[in-house]
PDB file of C-alpha atoms and ligand atoms in Angstrom:
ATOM      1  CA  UNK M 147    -215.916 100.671 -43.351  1.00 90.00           C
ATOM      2  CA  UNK M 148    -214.495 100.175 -46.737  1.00 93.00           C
ATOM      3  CA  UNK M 149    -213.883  97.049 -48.037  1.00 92.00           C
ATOM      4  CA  UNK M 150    -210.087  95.791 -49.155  1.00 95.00           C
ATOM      5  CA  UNK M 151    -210.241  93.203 -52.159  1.00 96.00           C
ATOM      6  CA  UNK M 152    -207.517  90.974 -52.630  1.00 96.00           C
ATOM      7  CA  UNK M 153    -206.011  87.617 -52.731  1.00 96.00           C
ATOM      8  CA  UNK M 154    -203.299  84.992 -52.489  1.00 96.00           C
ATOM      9  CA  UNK M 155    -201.217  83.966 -55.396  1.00 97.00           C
ATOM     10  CA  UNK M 156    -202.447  80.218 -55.276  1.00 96.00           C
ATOM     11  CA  UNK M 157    -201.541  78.266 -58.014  1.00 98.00           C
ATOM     12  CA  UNK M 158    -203.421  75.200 -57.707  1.00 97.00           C
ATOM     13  CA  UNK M 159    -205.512  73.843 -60.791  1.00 98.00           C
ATOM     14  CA  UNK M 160    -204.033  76.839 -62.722  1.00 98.00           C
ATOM     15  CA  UNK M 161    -202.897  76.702 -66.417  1.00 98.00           C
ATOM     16  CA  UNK M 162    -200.130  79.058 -67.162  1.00 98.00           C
ATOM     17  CA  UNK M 163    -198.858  80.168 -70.303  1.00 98.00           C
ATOM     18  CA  UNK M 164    -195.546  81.731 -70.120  1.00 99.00           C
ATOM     19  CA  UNK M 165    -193.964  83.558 -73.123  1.00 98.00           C
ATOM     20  CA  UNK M 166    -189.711  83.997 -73.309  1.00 98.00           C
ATOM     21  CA  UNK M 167    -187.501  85.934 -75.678  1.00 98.00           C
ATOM     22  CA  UNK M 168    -184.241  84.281 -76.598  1.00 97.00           C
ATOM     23  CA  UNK M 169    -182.858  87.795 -77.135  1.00 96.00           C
ATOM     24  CA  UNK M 170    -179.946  87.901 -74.328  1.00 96.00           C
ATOM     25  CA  UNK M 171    -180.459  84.752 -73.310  1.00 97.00           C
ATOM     26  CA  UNK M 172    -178.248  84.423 -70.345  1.00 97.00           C
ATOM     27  CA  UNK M 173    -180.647  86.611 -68.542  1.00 98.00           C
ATOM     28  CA  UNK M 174    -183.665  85.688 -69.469  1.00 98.00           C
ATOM     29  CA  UNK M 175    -183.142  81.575 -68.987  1.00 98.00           C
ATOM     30  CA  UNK M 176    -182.486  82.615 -65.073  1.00 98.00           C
ATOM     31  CA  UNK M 177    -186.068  84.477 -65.425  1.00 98.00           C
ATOM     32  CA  UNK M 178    -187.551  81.661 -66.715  1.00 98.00           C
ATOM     33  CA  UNK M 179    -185.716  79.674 -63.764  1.00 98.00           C
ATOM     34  CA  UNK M 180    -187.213  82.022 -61.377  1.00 98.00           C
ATOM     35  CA  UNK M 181    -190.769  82.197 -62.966  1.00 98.00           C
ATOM     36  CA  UNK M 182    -190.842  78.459 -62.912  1.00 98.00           C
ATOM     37  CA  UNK M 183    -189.663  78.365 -58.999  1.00 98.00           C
ATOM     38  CA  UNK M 184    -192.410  80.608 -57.991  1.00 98.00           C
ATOM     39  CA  UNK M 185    -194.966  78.631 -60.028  1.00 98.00           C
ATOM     40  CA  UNK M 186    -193.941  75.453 -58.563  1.00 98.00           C
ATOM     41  CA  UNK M 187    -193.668  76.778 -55.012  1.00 98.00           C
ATOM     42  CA  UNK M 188    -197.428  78.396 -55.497  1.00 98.00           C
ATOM     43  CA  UNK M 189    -198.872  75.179 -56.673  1.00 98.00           C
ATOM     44  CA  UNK M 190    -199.236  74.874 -59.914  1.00 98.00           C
ATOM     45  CA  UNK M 191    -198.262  71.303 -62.093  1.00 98.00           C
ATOM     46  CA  UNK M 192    -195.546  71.096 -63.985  1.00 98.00           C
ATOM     47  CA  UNK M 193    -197.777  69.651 -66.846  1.00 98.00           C
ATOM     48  CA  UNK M 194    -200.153  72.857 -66.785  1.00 98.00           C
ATOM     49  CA  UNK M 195    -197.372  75.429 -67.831  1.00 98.00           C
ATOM     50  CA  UNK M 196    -196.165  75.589 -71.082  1.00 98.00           C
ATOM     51  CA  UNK M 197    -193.392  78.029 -72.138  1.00 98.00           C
ATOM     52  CA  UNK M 198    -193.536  79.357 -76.061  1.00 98.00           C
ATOM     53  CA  UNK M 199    -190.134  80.346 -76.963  1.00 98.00           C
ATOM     54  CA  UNK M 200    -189.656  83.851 -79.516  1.00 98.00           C
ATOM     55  CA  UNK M 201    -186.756  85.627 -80.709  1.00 98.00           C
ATOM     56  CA  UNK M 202    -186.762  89.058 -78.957  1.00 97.00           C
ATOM     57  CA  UNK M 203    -189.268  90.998 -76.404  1.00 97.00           C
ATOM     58  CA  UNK M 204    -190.557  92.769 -79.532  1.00 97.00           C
ATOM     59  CA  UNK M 205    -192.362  89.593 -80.452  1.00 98.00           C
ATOM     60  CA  UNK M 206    -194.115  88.704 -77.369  1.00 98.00           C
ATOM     61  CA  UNK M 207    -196.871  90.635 -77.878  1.00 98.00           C
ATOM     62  CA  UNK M 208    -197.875  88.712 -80.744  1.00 98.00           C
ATOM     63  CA  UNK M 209    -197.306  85.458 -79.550  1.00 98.00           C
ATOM     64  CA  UNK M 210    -198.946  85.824 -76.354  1.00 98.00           C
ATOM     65  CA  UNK M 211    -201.644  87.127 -78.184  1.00 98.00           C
ATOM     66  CA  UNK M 212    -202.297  83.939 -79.930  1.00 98.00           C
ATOM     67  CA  UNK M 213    -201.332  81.779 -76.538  1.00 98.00           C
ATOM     68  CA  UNK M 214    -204.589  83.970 -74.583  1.00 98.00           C
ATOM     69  CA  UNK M 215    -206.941  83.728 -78.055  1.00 98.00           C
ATOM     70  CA  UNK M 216    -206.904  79.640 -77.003  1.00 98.00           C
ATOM     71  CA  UNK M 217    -208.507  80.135 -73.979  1.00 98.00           C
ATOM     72  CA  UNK M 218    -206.094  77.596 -72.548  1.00 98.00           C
ATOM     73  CA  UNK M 219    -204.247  79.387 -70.214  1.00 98.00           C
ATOM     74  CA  UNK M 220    -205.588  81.267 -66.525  1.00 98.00           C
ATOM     75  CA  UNK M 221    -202.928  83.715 -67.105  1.00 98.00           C
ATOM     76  CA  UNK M 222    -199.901  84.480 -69.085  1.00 99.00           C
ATOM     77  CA  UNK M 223    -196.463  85.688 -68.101  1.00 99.00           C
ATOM     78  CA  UNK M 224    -193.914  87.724 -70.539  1.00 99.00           C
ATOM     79  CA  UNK M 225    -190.295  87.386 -69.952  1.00 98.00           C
ATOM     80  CA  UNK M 226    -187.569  89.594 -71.447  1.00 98.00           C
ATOM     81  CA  UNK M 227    -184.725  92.061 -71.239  1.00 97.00           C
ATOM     82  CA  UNK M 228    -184.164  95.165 -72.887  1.00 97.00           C
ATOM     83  CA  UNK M 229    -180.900  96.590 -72.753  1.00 96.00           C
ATOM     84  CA  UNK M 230    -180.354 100.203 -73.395  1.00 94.00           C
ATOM     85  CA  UNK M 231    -177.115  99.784 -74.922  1.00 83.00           C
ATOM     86  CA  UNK M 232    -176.410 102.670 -77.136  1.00 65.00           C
ATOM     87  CA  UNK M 233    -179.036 102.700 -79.501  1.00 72.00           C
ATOM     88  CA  UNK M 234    -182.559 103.986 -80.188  1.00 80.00           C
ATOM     89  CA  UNK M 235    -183.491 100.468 -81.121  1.00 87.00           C
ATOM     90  CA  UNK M 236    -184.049  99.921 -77.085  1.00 90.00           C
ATOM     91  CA  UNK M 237    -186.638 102.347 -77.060  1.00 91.00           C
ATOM     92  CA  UNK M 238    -188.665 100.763 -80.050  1.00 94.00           C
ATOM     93  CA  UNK M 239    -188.610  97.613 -78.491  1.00 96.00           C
ATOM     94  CA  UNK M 240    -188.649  98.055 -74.512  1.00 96.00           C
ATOM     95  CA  UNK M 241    -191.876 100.585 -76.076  1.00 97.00           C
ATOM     96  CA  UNK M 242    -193.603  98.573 -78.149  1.00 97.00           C
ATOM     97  CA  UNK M 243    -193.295  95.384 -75.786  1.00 98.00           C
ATOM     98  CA  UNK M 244    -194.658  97.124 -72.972  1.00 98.00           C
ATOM     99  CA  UNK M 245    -197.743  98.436 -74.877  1.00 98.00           C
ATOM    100  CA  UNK M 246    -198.592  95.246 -76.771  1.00 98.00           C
ATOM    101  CA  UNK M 247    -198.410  92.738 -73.861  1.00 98.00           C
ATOM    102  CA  UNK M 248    -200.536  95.540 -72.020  1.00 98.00           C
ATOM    103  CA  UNK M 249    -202.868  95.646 -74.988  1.00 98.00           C
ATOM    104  CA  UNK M 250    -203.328  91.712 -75.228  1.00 98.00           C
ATOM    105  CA  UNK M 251    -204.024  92.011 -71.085  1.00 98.00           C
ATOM    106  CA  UNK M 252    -207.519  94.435 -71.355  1.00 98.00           C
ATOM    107  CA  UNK M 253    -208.578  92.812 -74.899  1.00 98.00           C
ATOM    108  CA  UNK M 254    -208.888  89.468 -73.122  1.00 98.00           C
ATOM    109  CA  UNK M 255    -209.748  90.225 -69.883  1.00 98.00           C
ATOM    110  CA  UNK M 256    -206.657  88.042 -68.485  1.00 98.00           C
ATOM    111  CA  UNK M 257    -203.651  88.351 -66.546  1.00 98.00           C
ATOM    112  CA  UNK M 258    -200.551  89.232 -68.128  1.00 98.00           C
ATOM    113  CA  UNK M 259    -197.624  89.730 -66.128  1.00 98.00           C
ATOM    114  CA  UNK M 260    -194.974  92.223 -67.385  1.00 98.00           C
ATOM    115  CA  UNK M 261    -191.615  90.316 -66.416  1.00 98.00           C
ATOM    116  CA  UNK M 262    -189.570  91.899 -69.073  1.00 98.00           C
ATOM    117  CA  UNK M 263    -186.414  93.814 -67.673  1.00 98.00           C
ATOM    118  CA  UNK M 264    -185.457  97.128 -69.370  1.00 97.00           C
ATOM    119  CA  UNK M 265    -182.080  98.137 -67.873  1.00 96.00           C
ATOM    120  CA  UNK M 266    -179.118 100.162 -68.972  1.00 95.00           C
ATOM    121  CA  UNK M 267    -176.723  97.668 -68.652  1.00 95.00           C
ATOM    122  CA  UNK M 268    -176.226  93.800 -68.607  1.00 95.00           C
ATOM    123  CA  UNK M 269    -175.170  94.151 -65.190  1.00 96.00           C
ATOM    124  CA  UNK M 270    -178.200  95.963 -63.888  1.00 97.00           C
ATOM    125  CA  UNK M 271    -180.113  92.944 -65.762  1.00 97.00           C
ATOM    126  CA  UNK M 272    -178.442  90.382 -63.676  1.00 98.00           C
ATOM    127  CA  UNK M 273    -178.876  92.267 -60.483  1.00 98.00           C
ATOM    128  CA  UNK M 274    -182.753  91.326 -61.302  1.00 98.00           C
ATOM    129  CA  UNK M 275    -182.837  88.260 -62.854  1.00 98.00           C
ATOM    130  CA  UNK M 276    -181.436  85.957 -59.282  1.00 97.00           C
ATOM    131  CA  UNK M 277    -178.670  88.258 -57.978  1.00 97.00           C
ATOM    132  CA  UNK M 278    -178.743  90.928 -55.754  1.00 97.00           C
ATOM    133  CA  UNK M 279    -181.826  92.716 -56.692  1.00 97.00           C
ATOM    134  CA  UNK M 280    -184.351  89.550 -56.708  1.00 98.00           C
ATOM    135  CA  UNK M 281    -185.504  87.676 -59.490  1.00 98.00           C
ATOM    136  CA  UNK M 282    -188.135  89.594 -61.798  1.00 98.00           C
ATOM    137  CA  UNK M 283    -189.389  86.019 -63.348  1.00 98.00           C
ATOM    138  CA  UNK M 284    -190.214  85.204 -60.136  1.00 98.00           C
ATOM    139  CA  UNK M 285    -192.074  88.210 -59.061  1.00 98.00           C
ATOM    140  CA  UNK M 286    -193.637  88.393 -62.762  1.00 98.00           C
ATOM    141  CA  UNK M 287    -194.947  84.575 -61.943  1.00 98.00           C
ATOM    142  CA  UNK M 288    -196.401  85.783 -58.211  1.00 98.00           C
ATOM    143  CA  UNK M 289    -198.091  89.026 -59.609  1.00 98.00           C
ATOM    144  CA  UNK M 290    -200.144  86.647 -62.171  1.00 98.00           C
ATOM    145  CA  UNK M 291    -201.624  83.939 -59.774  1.00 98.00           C
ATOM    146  CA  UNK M 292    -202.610  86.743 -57.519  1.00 98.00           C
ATOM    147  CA  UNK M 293    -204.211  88.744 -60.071  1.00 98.00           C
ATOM    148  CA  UNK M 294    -206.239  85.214 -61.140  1.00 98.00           C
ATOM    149  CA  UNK M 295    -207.689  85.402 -57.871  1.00 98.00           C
ATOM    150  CA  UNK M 296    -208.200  88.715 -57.123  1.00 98.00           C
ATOM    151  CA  UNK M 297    -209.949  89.436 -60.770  1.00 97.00           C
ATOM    152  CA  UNK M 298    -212.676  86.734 -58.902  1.00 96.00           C
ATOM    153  CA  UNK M 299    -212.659  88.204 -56.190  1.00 96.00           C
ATOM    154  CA  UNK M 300    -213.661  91.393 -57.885  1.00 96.00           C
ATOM    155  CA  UNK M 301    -215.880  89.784 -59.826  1.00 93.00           C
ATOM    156  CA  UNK M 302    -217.894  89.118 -57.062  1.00 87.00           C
ATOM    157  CA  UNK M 303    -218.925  91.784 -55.288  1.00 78.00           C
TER     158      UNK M 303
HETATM  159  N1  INI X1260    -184.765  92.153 -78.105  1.00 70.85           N
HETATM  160  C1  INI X1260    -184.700  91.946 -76.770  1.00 70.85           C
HETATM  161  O1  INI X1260    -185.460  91.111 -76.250  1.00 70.85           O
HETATM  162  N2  INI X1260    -183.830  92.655 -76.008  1.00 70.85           N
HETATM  163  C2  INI X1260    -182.992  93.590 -76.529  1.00 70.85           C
HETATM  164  O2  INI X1260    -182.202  94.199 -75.754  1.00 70.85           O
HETATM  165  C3  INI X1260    -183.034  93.828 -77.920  1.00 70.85           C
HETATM  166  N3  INI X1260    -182.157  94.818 -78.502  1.00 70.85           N
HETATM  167  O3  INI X1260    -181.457  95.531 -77.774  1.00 70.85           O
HETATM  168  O4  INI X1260    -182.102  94.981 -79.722  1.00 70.85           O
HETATM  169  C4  INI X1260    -183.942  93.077 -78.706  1.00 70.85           C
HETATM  170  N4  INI X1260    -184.024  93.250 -80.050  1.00 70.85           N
HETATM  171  C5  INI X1260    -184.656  92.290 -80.922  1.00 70.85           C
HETATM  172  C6  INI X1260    -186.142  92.523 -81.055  1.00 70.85           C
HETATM  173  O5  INI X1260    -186.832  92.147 -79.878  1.00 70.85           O
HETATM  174  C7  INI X1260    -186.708  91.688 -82.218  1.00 70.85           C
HETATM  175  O6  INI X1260    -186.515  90.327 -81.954  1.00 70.85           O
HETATM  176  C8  INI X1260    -186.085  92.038 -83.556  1.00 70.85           C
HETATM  177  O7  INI X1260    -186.136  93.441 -83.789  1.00 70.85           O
HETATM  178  C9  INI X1260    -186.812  91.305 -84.714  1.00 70.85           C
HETATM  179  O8  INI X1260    -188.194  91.671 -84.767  1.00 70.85           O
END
């Protein structure tokens, strides 16, 4: 009989560092809205998140780098959105973003959720960020407390 390892996304006693890029900030304030929701609603205190603020999703690698070198933080979450527009830039930065926060994940052996939209359009990013396609702040905040708990759950066997 094999054995299935995994866990709730309970946030109680949890510090959570959450990282935001200003960059199209109409979408990614109602990520941080949702990411805050689900944090609240999972248990976690208001007064054991903090949210660093950065220009664009091209710098959150960097700064969630620093926030996970503390030690502070259970997990981090990485809000963004990309939008293709019509330049190559998109790819640099929807690329690099992905890969860094990835990166900072495996070099510190902590949760990082990846709640950065890429999309084609503005449109398509509001779909996902509390309209008709869910919230991805919200989801980004579930995927990290479970991932707290099932990396110790792991751990033990
Ligand atoms: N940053 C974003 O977060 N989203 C975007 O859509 C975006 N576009 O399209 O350019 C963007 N660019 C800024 C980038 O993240 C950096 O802040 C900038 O290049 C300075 O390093």
């Amino acid at each position: 009989m094999p054995r299935t390892l995994q866990a709730e996304p309970n946030g109680d006693g949890l510090r959570i560092g959450v990282a935001l890029a200003r960059f199209n900030q109409a979408i990614t304030d109602r990520l941080l809205a949702g990411a805050l929701d689900a944090l609240g609603r999972h248990g976690v205190a208001d007064d054991a998140i903090d949210v660093a603020r950065v220009p664009g999703a091209f710098e959150l690698p960097l700064c969630i780098e620093r926030m996970a070198a503390t030690g502070r933080y259970d997990a981090l979450i990485c809000l963004g959105a990309v939008v293709r527009g019509e330049t190559p830039h998109f790819e640099y930065v929807a690329g690099e973003a992905a890969r860094g926060i990835a990166d900072v994940a495996r070099r510190h052996d902590l949760p990082v959720a990846f709640g950065v939209l890429t999309t084609d359009t503005v449109e398509q990013a509001l779909a996902r960020a509390g309209g008709e396609r869910g919230n991805k702040g919200y989801e980004a905040a579930v995927t990290a407390l479970e991932m707290v708990h099932l990396l110790r759950v792991v751990q033990k066997f």
